[in-house]
């Protein structure tokens, strides 16, 4: 009977430890099994991604509809190729939708925002979003502002 | 003469260190690779898992909770100055998973379970229980040492993962429920930045390495101690000091290799 209690307690301990690993995987690192199945991938070319990272959100009207899966530099087009996985529920995006890189707050994380177009054709798996808007780089903005004030003075 | 004898002392210390290293290697090899009948050794392992793992749960959970809460509080106070307090979840999770989880668990484990292992085995040696076992034809390496080693190897990574989960939950308690960080951004920022293979699994690998080192040192110090009450006390001190130092040193090396 004592050995049985001991076995029970040790079994519970090991179960709790393994459960902790599952929590770390699913809740903390967001590793959801099978989530890759019900998405479709689209890609877009940006002149400047400036701080966008893989796993960043893809949103529409502020609601998350997908994730950025990969970002790489395309050496033939001299621009950044961003691969995105969009939930397959959202299968009515017009083919001429616009993808822009936005910032949450002044210094917050970067994410991709998609604004709806007017085409009858819809984006399918593997298609490209042609209409893109690059990230706003604060230094360029300040530089342009300074240039404006200088030219006004002259 | 005095210079010569000092050099000789230095040489003796060096030889002692090297022979202790050699003995501990042979000891580990014999303890782990010795074959035993499965049914018998399973019961022994169970008892040690209880003593080493289950009884360490309380201290691990309490310290994990408080470390997570303190991390969230400190992180919030710093991040709120930059207006990015929603990143506190990401900071707490990465700090715990990469560094504090495995390291603090190993240090607590050395203090709570390692010292007990050393003292227990040392006392067995001092009261000649180990040599009596050899007399009746039972190998103490298999009967006493091996289950303790395996219990340490198995339970410390589990404890480290429990520590991380409790710590992150404690961080959420402070950041979300007390300081008012929006709970959606606490968890989603964390999920965006924590990679399962890079962060979680590397933390687990660290915990496995620390478990191996701490348990090995604790058990060997007990087995190799001078069989007197003074010898046991010295061996217990050595366990805690050596285990802590090697955990901190190895942590630096592993971090440099991994991240």
Short mmCIF file of C-alpha atoms in Angstrom, two decimals:
data_model
loop_
_atom_site.label_atom_id
_atom_site.label_comp_id
_atom_site.label_asym_id
_atom_site.label_seq_id
_atom_site.Cartn_x
_atom_site.Cartn_y
_atom_site.Cartn_z
CA UNK A 1 0.00 0.00 0.00
CA UNK A 2 2.83 2.41 0.85
CA UNK A 3 4.62 1.60 -2.40
CA UNK A 4 1.37 2.24 -4.25
CA UNK A 5 1.05 5.71 -2.71
CA UNK A 6 4.67 6.41 -3.58
CA UNK A 7 4.09 5.31 -7.17
CA UNK A 8 1.03 7.56 -7.35
CA UNK A 9 2.86 10.63 -6.04
CA UNK A 10 5.87 10.11 -8.33
CA UNK A 11 3.55 9.49 -11.28
CA UNK A 12 1.72 12.76 -10.57
CA UNK A 13 5.08 14.58 -10.32
CA UNK A 14 6.23 13.30 -13.71
CA UNK A 15 2.85 14.09 -15.25
CA UNK A 16 2.98 17.66 -13.90
CA UNK A 17 6.50 18.05 -15.31
CA UNK A 18 5.47 16.85 -18.77
CA UNK A 19 2.33 19.00 -18.61
CA UNK A 20 4.63 21.97 -17.93
CA UNK A 21 6.47 21.19 -21.18
CA UNK A 22 3.16 21.11 -23.06
CA UNK A 23 2.17 24.45 -21.53
CA UNK A 24 5.55 25.91 -22.54
CA UNK A 25 5.03 24.66 -26.09
CA UNK A 26 1.41 25.67 -26.64
CA UNK A 27 0.69 28.60 -24.34
CA UNK A 28 4.10 30.29 -24.08
CA UNK A 29 5.72 29.72 -27.46
CA UNK A 30 2.45 29.51 -29.42
CA UNK A 31 3.35 26.21 -31.06
CA UNK A 32 -0.06 24.98 -32.17
CA UNK A 33 -0.08 21.52 -33.73
CA UNK A 34 -1.74 21.40 -37.12
CA UNK A 35 -2.21 25.14 -37.43
CA UNK A 36 -0.19 25.11 -40.65
CA UNK A 37 -2.85 22.96 -42.31
CA UNK A 38 -5.68 25.47 -42.44
CA UNK A 39 -3.81 28.44 -43.84
CA UNK A 40 -2.82 29.47 -47.34
CA UNK A 41 0.33 31.35 -48.25
CA UNK A 42 0.63 34.63 -50.10
CA UNK A 43 3.72 36.76 -50.63
CA UNK A 44 4.55 40.37 -51.28
CA UNK A 45 7.63 42.42 -52.16
CA UNK A 46 8.45 45.47 -50.05
CA UNK A 47 11.14 48.11 -50.66
CA UNK A 48 11.84 48.27 -46.93
CA UNK A 49 10.61 45.97 -44.16
CA UNK A 50 12.49 47.87 -41.38
CA UNK A 51 12.10 45.69 -38.34
CA UNK A 52 9.31 43.35 -39.44
CA UNK A 53 10.12 39.85 -38.17
CA UNK A 54 8.86 36.34 -38.79
CA UNK A 55 5.78 35.47 -36.67
CA UNK A 56 4.58 39.08 -36.86
CA UNK A 57 0.84 39.55 -37.22
CA UNK A 58 -1.00 39.97 -40.52
CA UNK A 59 -4.11 42.02 -39.81
CA UNK A 60 -7.14 43.33 -41.58
CA UNK A 61 -9.29 46.03 -39.95
CA UNK A 62 -7.13 45.47 -36.85
CA UNK A 63 -8.07 41.79 -36.56
CA UNK A 64 -5.30 39.20 -36.84
CA UNK A 65 -5.92 36.98 -39.86
CA UNK A 66 -2.47 35.41 -40.26
CA UNK A 67 1.25 35.41 -39.53
CA UNK A 68 4.43 36.34 -41.37
CA UNK A 69 6.26 33.06 -42.00
CA UNK A 70 9.50 34.19 -43.65
CA UNK A 71 11.33 37.30 -44.79
CA UNK A 72 14.20 37.14 -47.23
CA UNK A 73 16.05 39.45 -49.60
CA UNK A 74 15.36 38.88 -53.29
CA UNK A 75 18.62 39.64 -55.06
CA UNK A 76 17.11 39.91 -58.54
CA UNK A 77 14.44 42.45 -57.57
CA UNK A 78 16.49 44.22 -54.88
CA UNK A 79 13.57 44.12 -52.49
CA UNK A 80 12.41 42.11 -49.49
CA UNK A 81 10.11 39.15 -50.07
CA UNK A 82 7.65 38.59 -47.20
CA UNK A 83 5.84 35.26 -47.01
CA UNK A 84 2.59 35.23 -45.09
CA UNK A 85 0.25 32.46 -43.95
CA UNK A 86 -3.36 33.64 -43.95
CA UNK A 87 -6.21 31.73 -42.27
CA UNK A 88 -8.13 29.78 -44.89
CA UNK A 89 -11.44 31.11 -43.45
CA UNK A 90 -10.44 34.47 -44.93
CA UNK A 91 -10.61 33.35 -48.56
CA UNK A 92 -12.34 36.40 -50.02
CA UNK A 93 -9.43 38.85 -50.23
CA UNK A 94 -9.52 40.66 -53.61
CA UNK A 95 -6.39 40.15 -55.72
CA UNK A 96 -5.64 43.90 -55.77
CA UNK A 97 -5.59 44.32 -51.98
CA UNK A 98 -2.84 46.47 -50.50
CA UNK A 99 -0.31 45.18 -47.95
CA UNK A 100 1.40 47.80 -45.81
CA UNK A 101 3.85 47.53 -42.94
CA UNK A 102 2.51 49.35 -39.88
CA UNK A 103 3.69 49.97 -36.35
CA UNK A 104 1.69 49.37 -33.16
CA UNK A 105 2.18 52.57 -31.20
CA UNK A 106 5.13 54.89 -31.76
CA UNK A 107 7.87 52.36 -30.96
CA UNK A 108 5.88 49.13 -30.84
CA UNK A 109 6.08 45.97 -32.88
CA UNK A 110 5.77 46.00 -36.69
CA UNK A 111 2.91 44.15 -38.39
CA UNK A 112 1.41 43.78 -41.84
CA UNK A 113 -1.93 45.45 -42.44
CA UNK A 114 -4.00 44.46 -45.48
CA UNK A 115 -6.52 46.91 -46.88
CA UNK A 116 -9.20 45.57 -49.16
CA UNK A 117 -9.19 46.14 -52.93
CA UNK A 118 -12.02 46.00 -55.48
CA UNK A 119 -11.10 43.13 -57.77
CA UNK A 120 -13.48 40.26 -58.43
CA UNK A 121 -10.63 37.74 -58.37
CA UNK A 122 -9.49 36.62 -54.93
CA UNK A 123 -6.04 35.78 -53.54
CA UNK A 124 -5.35 32.07 -53.62
CA UNK A 125 -2.54 29.87 -52.28
CA UNK A 126 0.83 31.06 -53.65
CA UNK A 127 -0.41 34.32 -55.17
CA UNK A 128 1.33 37.65 -54.83
CA UNK A 129 0.06 40.93 -53.41
CA UNK A 130 1.35 43.47 -55.95
CA UNK A 131 0.27 46.66 -54.25
CA UNK A 132 2.55 47.23 -51.24
CA UNK A 133 3.48 50.08 -48.96
CA UNK A 134 6.83 49.96 -47.16
CA UNK A 135 7.49 50.57 -43.51
CA UNK A 136 7.71 54.15 -42.32
CA UNK A 137 11.31 54.80 -41.31
CA UNK A 138 11.49 57.53 -38.71
CA UNK A 139 14.93 58.79 -39.81
CA UNK A 140 13.77 59.32 -43.42
CA UNK A 141 10.73 61.20 -42.17
CA UNK A 142 12.82 63.47 -39.96
CA UNK A 143 15.31 63.97 -42.80
CA UNK A 144 12.55 65.06 -45.18
CA UNK A 145 11.10 67.38 -42.55
CA UNK A 146 14.48 69.02 -41.96
CA UNK A 147 15.03 69.44 -45.71
CA UNK A 148 11.63 71.15 -45.99
CA UNK A 149 12.39 73.65 -43.23
CA UNK A 150 15.80 74.45 -44.73
CA UNK A 151 14.32 75.07 -48.21
CA UNK A 152 11.59 77.29 -46.71
CA UNK A 153 14.24 79.44 -45.02
CA UNK A 154 16.06 80.14 -48.26
CA UNK B 1 63.77 23.49 1.84
CA UNK B 2 60.62 25.50 2.43
CA UNK B 3 60.44 26.47 -1.24
CA UNK B 4 60.93 22.85 -2.28
CA UNK B 5 58.25 21.59 0.10
CA UNK B 6 55.84 24.24 -1.13
CA UNK B 7 56.36 23.12 -4.70
CA UNK B 8 55.85 19.54 -3.55
CA UNK B 9 52.59 20.56 -1.82
CA UNK B 10 51.41 22.16 -5.04
CA UNK B 11 52.26 18.99 -6.92
CA UNK B 12 50.39 16.85 -4.40
CA UNK B 13 47.32 19.07 -4.67
CA UNK B 14 47.42 18.80 -8.46
CA UNK B 15 47.80 15.01 -8.35
CA UNK B 16 44.92 14.76 -5.83
CA UNK B 17 42.64 16.81 -8.05
CA UNK B 18 43.42 14.79 -11.13
CA UNK B 19 43.03 11.45 -9.38
CA UNK B 20 39.69 12.59 -7.90
CA UNK B 21 38.55 13.52 -11.42
CA UNK B 22 39.63 10.13 -12.69
CA UNK B 23 37.93 8.30 -9.82
CA UNK B 24 34.69 10.24 -10.37
CA UNK B 25 34.74 9.33 -14.06
CA UNK B 26 35.23 5.62 -13.37
CA UNK B 27 32.59 5.85 -10.63
CA UNK B 28 30.02 7.40 -13.00
CA UNK B 29 30.81 4.86 -15.71
CA UNK B 30 30.37 1.91 -13.36
CA UNK B 31 27.21 3.27 -11.74
CA UNK B 32 25.42 4.02 -15.02
CA UNK B 33 26.50 1.05 -17.10
CA UNK B 34 26.14 -1.63 -14.45
CA UNK B 35 23.24 -3.96 -15.28
CA UNK B 36 20.54 -4.67 -12.73
CA UNK B 37 17.31 -6.58 -12.78
CA UNK B 38 14.63 -4.15 -13.91
CA UNK B 39 11.87 -4.85 -11.34
CA UNK B 40 14.10 -4.36 -8.33
CA UNK B 41 15.81 -1.23 -9.55
CA UNK B 42 12.49 0.35 -10.51
CA UNK B 43 11.28 0.37 -6.90
CA UNK B 44 14.58 1.87 -5.78
CA UNK B 45 14.35 4.56 -8.46
CA UNK B 46 10.79 5.34 -7.39
CA UNK B 47 11.86 6.00 -3.80
CA UNK B 48 14.64 8.31 -4.95
CA UNK B 49 12.37 10.14 -7.40
CA UNK B 50 10.12 10.86 -4.44
CA UNK B 51 12.97 12.03 -2.19
CA UNK B 52 14.81 14.05 -4.84
CA UNK B 53 11.99 15.27 -7.08
CA UNK B 54 8.65 15.41 -5.30
CA UNK B 55 10.06 16.82 -2.06
CA UNK B 56 11.85 19.59 -4.01
CA UNK B 57 8.58 20.70 -5.63
CA UNK B 58 7.58 23.10 -2.84
CA UNK B 59 10.76 25.17 -2.90
CA UNK B 60 10.81 25.22 -6.72
CA UNK B 61 7.21 26.39 -7.00
CA UNK B 62 7.53 29.08 -4.32
CA UNK B 63 10.80 30.49 -5.66
CA UNK B 64 9.58 30.31 -9.27
CA UNK B 65 6.49 32.28 -8.34
CA UNK B 66 8.44 35.00 -6.57
CA UNK B 67 11.15 35.26 -9.23
CA UNK B 68 8.50 35.61 -11.95
CA UNK B 69 6.69 38.27 -9.92
CA UNK B 70 9.88 40.25 -9.26
CA UNK B 71 10.90 40.05 -12.94
CA UNK B 72 7.52 41.41 -14.03
CA UNK B 73 7.70 44.24 -11.47
CA UNK B 74 11.24 45.27 -12.42
CA UNK B 75 10.58 44.88 -16.14
CA UNK B 76 7.41 46.94 -15.91
CA UNK B 77 9.14 49.76 -14.04
CA UNK B 78 11.86 49.97 -16.68
CA UNK B 79 9.68 49.43 -19.78
CA UNK B 80 6.96 51.87 -18.73
CA UNK B 81 9.51 54.68 -19.20
CA UNK B 82 9.63 53.79 -22.92
CA UNK B 83 5.90 53.35 -23.20
CA UNK B 84 6.29 49.70 -24.14
CA UNK B 85 5.10 47.97 -20.99
CA UNK B 86 3.21 45.41 -23.07
CA UNK B 87 6.61 43.80 -23.82
CA UNK B 88 6.90 42.73 -20.17
CA UNK B 89 5.51 39.25 -20.92
CA UNK B 90 8.12 38.65 -23.58
CA UNK B 91 10.88 39.80 -21.22
CA UNK B 92 9.72 37.59 -18.34
CA UNK B 93 9.29 34.53 -20.58
CA UNK B 94 12.64 34.82 -22.36
CA UNK B 95 14.57 35.52 -19.13
CA UNK B 96 13.00 32.54 -17.39
CA UNK B 97 13.21 30.07 -20.28
CA UNK B 98 16.74 30.89 -21.37
CA UNK B 99 18.54 31.62 -18.11
CA UNK B 100 16.81 31.80 -14.77
CA UNK B 101 14.70 28.66 -15.08
CA UNK B 102 17.52 26.14 -15.54
CA UNK B 103 20.13 28.03 -13.48
CA UNK B 104 18.06 28.84 -10.40
CA UNK B 105 16.50 25.38 -10.44
CA UNK B 106 19.98 23.83 -10.55
CA UNK B 107 21.23 26.02 -7.69
CA UNK B 108 18.18 25.25 -5.55
CA UNK B 109 18.42 21.59 -6.50
CA UNK B 110 22.08 21.50 -5.41
CA UNK B 111 21.14 23.04 -2.07
CA UNK B 112 17.94 21.09 -1.44
CA UNK B 113 18.57 17.65 -2.95
CA UNK B 114 22.32 17.54 -3.68
CA UNK B 115 23.41 18.21 -0.12
CA UNK B 116 20.95 15.60 1.16
CA UNK B 117 22.31 13.01 -1.30
CA UNK B 118 25.90 13.70 -0.23
CA UNK B 119 25.10 13.54 3.49
CA UNK B 120 23.06 10.36 3.12
CA UNK B 121 25.67 8.47 1.12
CA UNK B 122 28.47 9.86 3.31
CA UNK B 123 26.74 8.61 6.44
CA UNK B 124 26.20 5.22 4.81
CA UNK B 125 29.92 5.12 4.17
CA UNK B 126 30.85 6.32 7.69
CA UNK B 127 28.62 3.69 9.33
CA UNK B 128 30.10 1.07 6.99
CA UNK B 129 26.78 0.22 5.35
CA UNK B 130 28.42 0.40 1.93
CA UNK B 131 31.18 -2.05 2.83
CA UNK B 132 28.65 -4.39 4.49
CA UNK B 133 26.74 -4.43 1.20
CA UNK B 134 29.88 -5.42 -0.61
CA UNK B 135 30.44 -8.15 2.02
CA UNK B 136 27.08 -9.78 1.32
CA UNK B 137 27.64 -9.51 -2.44
CA UNK B 138 25.45 -6.48 -3.29
CA UNK B 139 27.12 -3.84 -5.41
CA UNK B 140 26.49 -0.49 -3.67
CA UNK B 141 27.07 1.30 -6.99
CA UNK B 142 24.02 -0.42 -8.43
CA UNK B 143 21.89 -0.57 -5.31
CA UNK B 144 22.60 2.86 -3.77
CA UNK B 145 24.27 5.10 -6.33
CA UNK B 146 22.62 4.34 -9.67
CA UNK B 147 19.00 5.00 -8.58
CA UNK B 148 20.04 8.33 -7.05
CA UNK B 149 21.86 9.40 -10.20
CA UNK B 150 18.92 8.50 -12.45
CA UNK B 151 16.45 10.17 -10.08
CA UNK B 152 18.45 13.40 -10.31
CA UNK B 153 18.75 13.22 -14.10
CA UNK B 154 15.01 12.68 -14.50
CA UNK B 155 13.61 15.06 -11.92
CA UNK B 156 15.69 18.21 -12.41
CA UNK B 157 14.60 18.96 -16.01
CA UNK B 158 10.99 18.40 -14.92
CA UNK B 159 11.48 20.76 -11.99
CA UNK B 160 13.03 23.36 -14.30
CA UNK B 161 10.03 23.29 -16.64
CA UNK B 162 7.63 23.59 -13.70
CA UNK B 163 9.72 26.53 -12.45
CA UNK B 164 9.38 28.32 -15.82
CA UNK B 165 5.63 27.82 -16.05
CA UNK B 166 5.01 28.96 -12.47
CA UNK B 167 7.33 31.96 -12.98
CA UNK B 168 5.56 33.09 -16.15
CA UNK B 169 2.23 32.69 -14.44
CA UNK B 170 3.53 34.74 -11.47
CA UNK B 171 4.70 37.40 -13.93
CA UNK B 172 1.21 37.50 -15.46
CA UNK B 173 -0.26 37.81 -11.97
CA UNK B 174 1.77 40.96 -11.26
CA UNK B 175 1.78 42.51 -14.75
CA UNK B 176 -1.81 41.81 -15.79
CA UNK B 177 -3.79 41.61 -12.58
CA UNK B 178 -1.92 44.15 -10.49
CA UNK B 179 -0.19 46.63 -12.82
CA UNK B 180 -2.89 46.52 -15.48
CA UNK B 181 -0.95 45.45 -18.60
CA UNK B 182 -3.52 44.26 -21.16
CA UNK B 183 -3.58 40.47 -20.87
CA UNK B 184 -3.95 39.94 -24.65
CA UNK B 185 -0.72 41.78 -25.40
CA UNK B 186 1.08 40.10 -22.47
CA UNK B 187 0.44 36.65 -23.92
CA UNK B 188 0.55 37.45 -27.65
CA UNK B 189 3.83 39.40 -27.40
CA UNK B 190 5.22 36.40 -25.55
CA UNK B 191 4.00 33.93 -28.17
CA UNK B 192 5.37 36.08 -30.99
CA UNK B 193 8.87 36.25 -29.58
CA UNK B 194 9.35 32.85 -27.92
CA UNK B 195 10.49 30.14 -30.33
CA UNK B 196 9.78 26.58 -29.24
CA UNK B 197 13.01 25.05 -30.54
CA UNK B 198 15.36 27.98 -29.94
CA UNK B 199 14.18 29.04 -26.52
CA UNK B 200 12.16 26.31 -24.82
CA UNK B 201 14.15 23.29 -25.98
CA UNK B 202 17.52 24.99 -25.44
CA UNK B 203 16.41 25.75 -21.89
CA UNK B 204 15.51 22.09 -21.42
CA UNK B 205 18.93 21.04 -22.81
CA UNK B 206 20.57 23.36 -20.28
CA UNK B 207 18.50 21.81 -17.48
CA UNK B 208 19.52 18.29 -18.55
CA UNK B 209 23.23 19.24 -18.55
CA UNK B 210 22.93 20.90 -15.13
CA UNK B 211 21.03 17.89 -13.76
CA UNK B 212 23.82 15.61 -14.90
CA UNK B 213 26.57 17.75 -13.37
CA UNK B 214 24.86 18.55 -10.06
CA UNK B 215 23.77 14.97 -9.37
CA UNK B 216 27.14 13.56 -10.38
CA UNK B 217 29.00 15.94 -8.05
CA UNK B 218 26.59 15.33 -5.15
CA UNK B 219 26.68 11.56 -5.35
CA UNK B 220 30.41 11.34 -5.96
CA UNK B 221 31.24 13.67 -3.06
CA UNK B 222 29.18 11.44 -0.77
CA UNK B 223 30.78 8.25 -2.07
CA UNK B 224 34.31 9.66 -1.94
CA UNK B 225 34.10 11.48 1.41
CA UNK B 226 36.26 10.85 4.43
CA UNK B 227 34.16 8.51 6.62
CA UNK B 228 34.07 10.80 9.68
CA UNK B 229 31.52 13.36 10.82
CA UNK B 230 33.92 16.14 9.83
CA UNK B 231 34.49 14.51 6.44
CA UNK B 232 30.73 14.36 5.79
CA UNK B 233 30.30 18.03 6.64
CA UNK B 234 33.19 18.97 4.35
CA UNK B 235 31.82 16.83 1.54
CA UNK B 236 28.37 18.43 1.87
CA UNK B 237 29.88 21.91 1.70
CA UNK B 238 31.96 20.88 -1.32
CA UNK B 239 28.85 19.55 -3.08
CA UNK B 240 27.03 22.87 -2.82
CA UNK B 241 30.09 24.98 -3.72
CA UNK B 242 31.33 22.83 -6.62
CA UNK B 243 27.85 22.24 -8.03
CA UNK B 244 26.95 25.95 -7.92
CA UNK B 245 30.23 27.05 -9.48
CA UNK B 246 30.11 24.48 -12.27
CA UNK B 247 26.47 25.33 -13.03
CA UNK B 248 27.31 29.03 -13.38
CA UNK B 249 30.43 28.33 -15.45
CA UNK B 250 28.68 25.83 -17.72
CA UNK B 251 25.78 28.23 -18.14
CA UNK B 252 28.11 30.79 -19.68
CA UNK B 253 29.59 28.22 -22.06
CA UNK B 254 26.19 26.82 -23.07
CA UNK B 255 24.76 30.31 -23.61
CA UNK B 256 27.74 31.23 -25.79
CA UNK B 257 27.19 28.07 -27.86
CA UNK B 258 23.39 28.29 -28.12
CA UNK B 259 22.31 31.91 -28.60
#
